[in-house]
Amino acid sequence: MSQQVTEQLIFRPASELPTADLDGKSVLVLNPCDGWHEGHIRAFEEDGEVYHIGIHTWLMEEMIPHDFYVAWALLPNSLELSEKFEAEKYREL
C-alpha cells in the first residue's frame, strides 16, 4: 500500500496580506480566471525596515491582490514533506 500524507491548507482572502515573518514561504493563490498558481512571499527591506511585502512569481513579478488573485494559502515546507517520501527516490517502476 502506498504511503499517504495529509496536510491542511488554510485559505485567506486577498485582503489579508502576508506579513514579514512569512518571507520566503511558498503559497498557493487562486486566480478566478485561470485557477491555481504557486507564489512566493517576499519582504523587501531598506535600512532594516520592511517597506513592501507581496506574493511574487518565481520570476519576481508581483501577483496583485483582487486583480490577480482572490485567496491564498501557505504551502507546507517542501523539504520536510519530501523527506516523508524519501523511499520513492529509490523505488523501481
mmCIF file of N, CA and C in Angstrom, residues 18 22 25-29 37-41 55-56 63 72-75:
data_model
loop_
_atom_site.group_PDB
_atom_site.id
_atom_site.type_symbol
_atom_site.label_atom_id
_atom_site.label_comp_id
_atom_site.label_asym_id
_atom_site.label_seq_id
_atom_site.Cartn_x
_atom_site.Cartn_y
_atom_site.Cartn_z
ATOM 1 N N PRO A 18 0.096 38.995 3.362
ATOM 2 C CA PRO A 18 1.107 38.279 4.144
ATOM 3 C C PRO A 18 1.922 39.247 4.998
ATOM 4 N N LEU A 22 6.647 35.801 7.183
ATOM 5 C CA LEU A 22 6.407 34.734 6.202
ATOM 6 C C LEU A 22 7.335 34.845 4.987
ATOM 7 N N LYS A 25 8.373 32.030 2.219
ATOM 8 C CA LYS A 25 7.438 30.898 2.209
ATOM 9 C C LYS A 25 6.726 30.815 0.858
ATOM 10 N N SER A 26 6.339 29.602 0.495
ATOM 11 C CA SER A 26 5.588 29.367 -0.733
ATOM 12 C C SER A 26 4.098 29.357 -0.433
ATOM 13 N N VAL A 27 3.311 29.844 -1.391
ATOM 14 C CA VAL A 27 1.866 29.911 -1.225
ATOM 15 C C VAL A 27 1.169 29.415 -2.484
ATOM 16 N N LEU A 28 -0.077 29.028 -2.318
ATOM 17 C CA LEU A 28 -0.955 28.678 -3.420
ATOM 18 C C LEU A 28 -1.960 29.821 -3.521
ATOM 19 N N VAL A 29 -2.058 30.431 -4.702
ATOM 20 C CA VAL A 29 -3.013 31.523 -4.881
ATOM 21 C C VAL A 29 -4.092 31.096 -5.870
ATOM 22 N N HIS A 37 -2.056 29.025 -8.863
ATOM 23 C CA HIS A 37 -0.687 29.449 -9.165
ATOM 24 C C HIS A 37 0.144 29.307 -7.899
ATOM 25 N N GLU A 38 1.416 28.962 -8.069
ATOM 26 C CA GLU A 38 2.325 28.954 -6.930
ATOM 27 C C GLU A 38 2.995 30.317 -6.851
ATOM 28 N N GLY A 39 3.063 30.849 -5.658
ATOM 29 C CA GLY A 39 3.722 32.124 -5.437
ATOM 30 C C GLY A 39 4.675 32.024 -4.269
ATOM 31 N N HIS A 40 5.454 33.078 -4.082
ATOM 32 C CA HIS A 40 6.441 33.124 -3.006
ATOM 33 C C HIS A 40 6.340 34.484 -2.325
ATOM 34 N N ILE A 41 6.281 34.473 -1.009
ATOM 35 C CA ILE A 41 6.186 35.722 -0.257
ATOM 36 C C ILE A 41 7.569 36.358 -0.198
ATOM 37 N N ILE A 55 3.220 38.836 -2.726
ATOM 38 C CA ILE A 55 3.334 37.491 -3.274
ATOM 39 C C ILE A 55 3.812 37.630 -4.710
ATOM 40 N N HIS A 56 4.878 36.903 -5.038
ATOM 41 C CA HIS A 56 5.520 37.036 -6.344
ATOM 42 C C HIS A 56 5.648 35.684 -7.037
ATOM 43 N N MET A 63 2.136 39.337 -7.799
ATOM 44 C CA MET A 63 0.737 38.986 -8.008
ATOM 45 C C MET A 63 -0.078 39.965 -7.166
ATOM 46 N N TRP A 72 -5.410 33.074 -0.907
ATOM 47 C CA TRP A 72 -4.091 32.441 -0.862
ATOM 48 C C TRP A 72 -3.979 31.562 0.378
ATOM 49 N N ALA A 73 -3.070 30.584 0.301
ATOM 50 C CA ALA A 73 -2.825 29.678 1.426
ATOM 51 C C ALA A 73 -1.340 29.324 1.465
ATOM 52 N N LEU A 74 -0.786 29.251 2.667
ATOM 53 C CA LEU A 74 0.603 28.802 2.827
ATOM 54 C C LEU A 74 0.699 27.339 2.424
ATOM 55 N N LEU A 75 1.743 27.000 1.696
ATOM 56 C CA LEU A 75 2.015 25.607 1.354
ATOM 57 C C LEU A 75 2.916 25.005 2.430
#
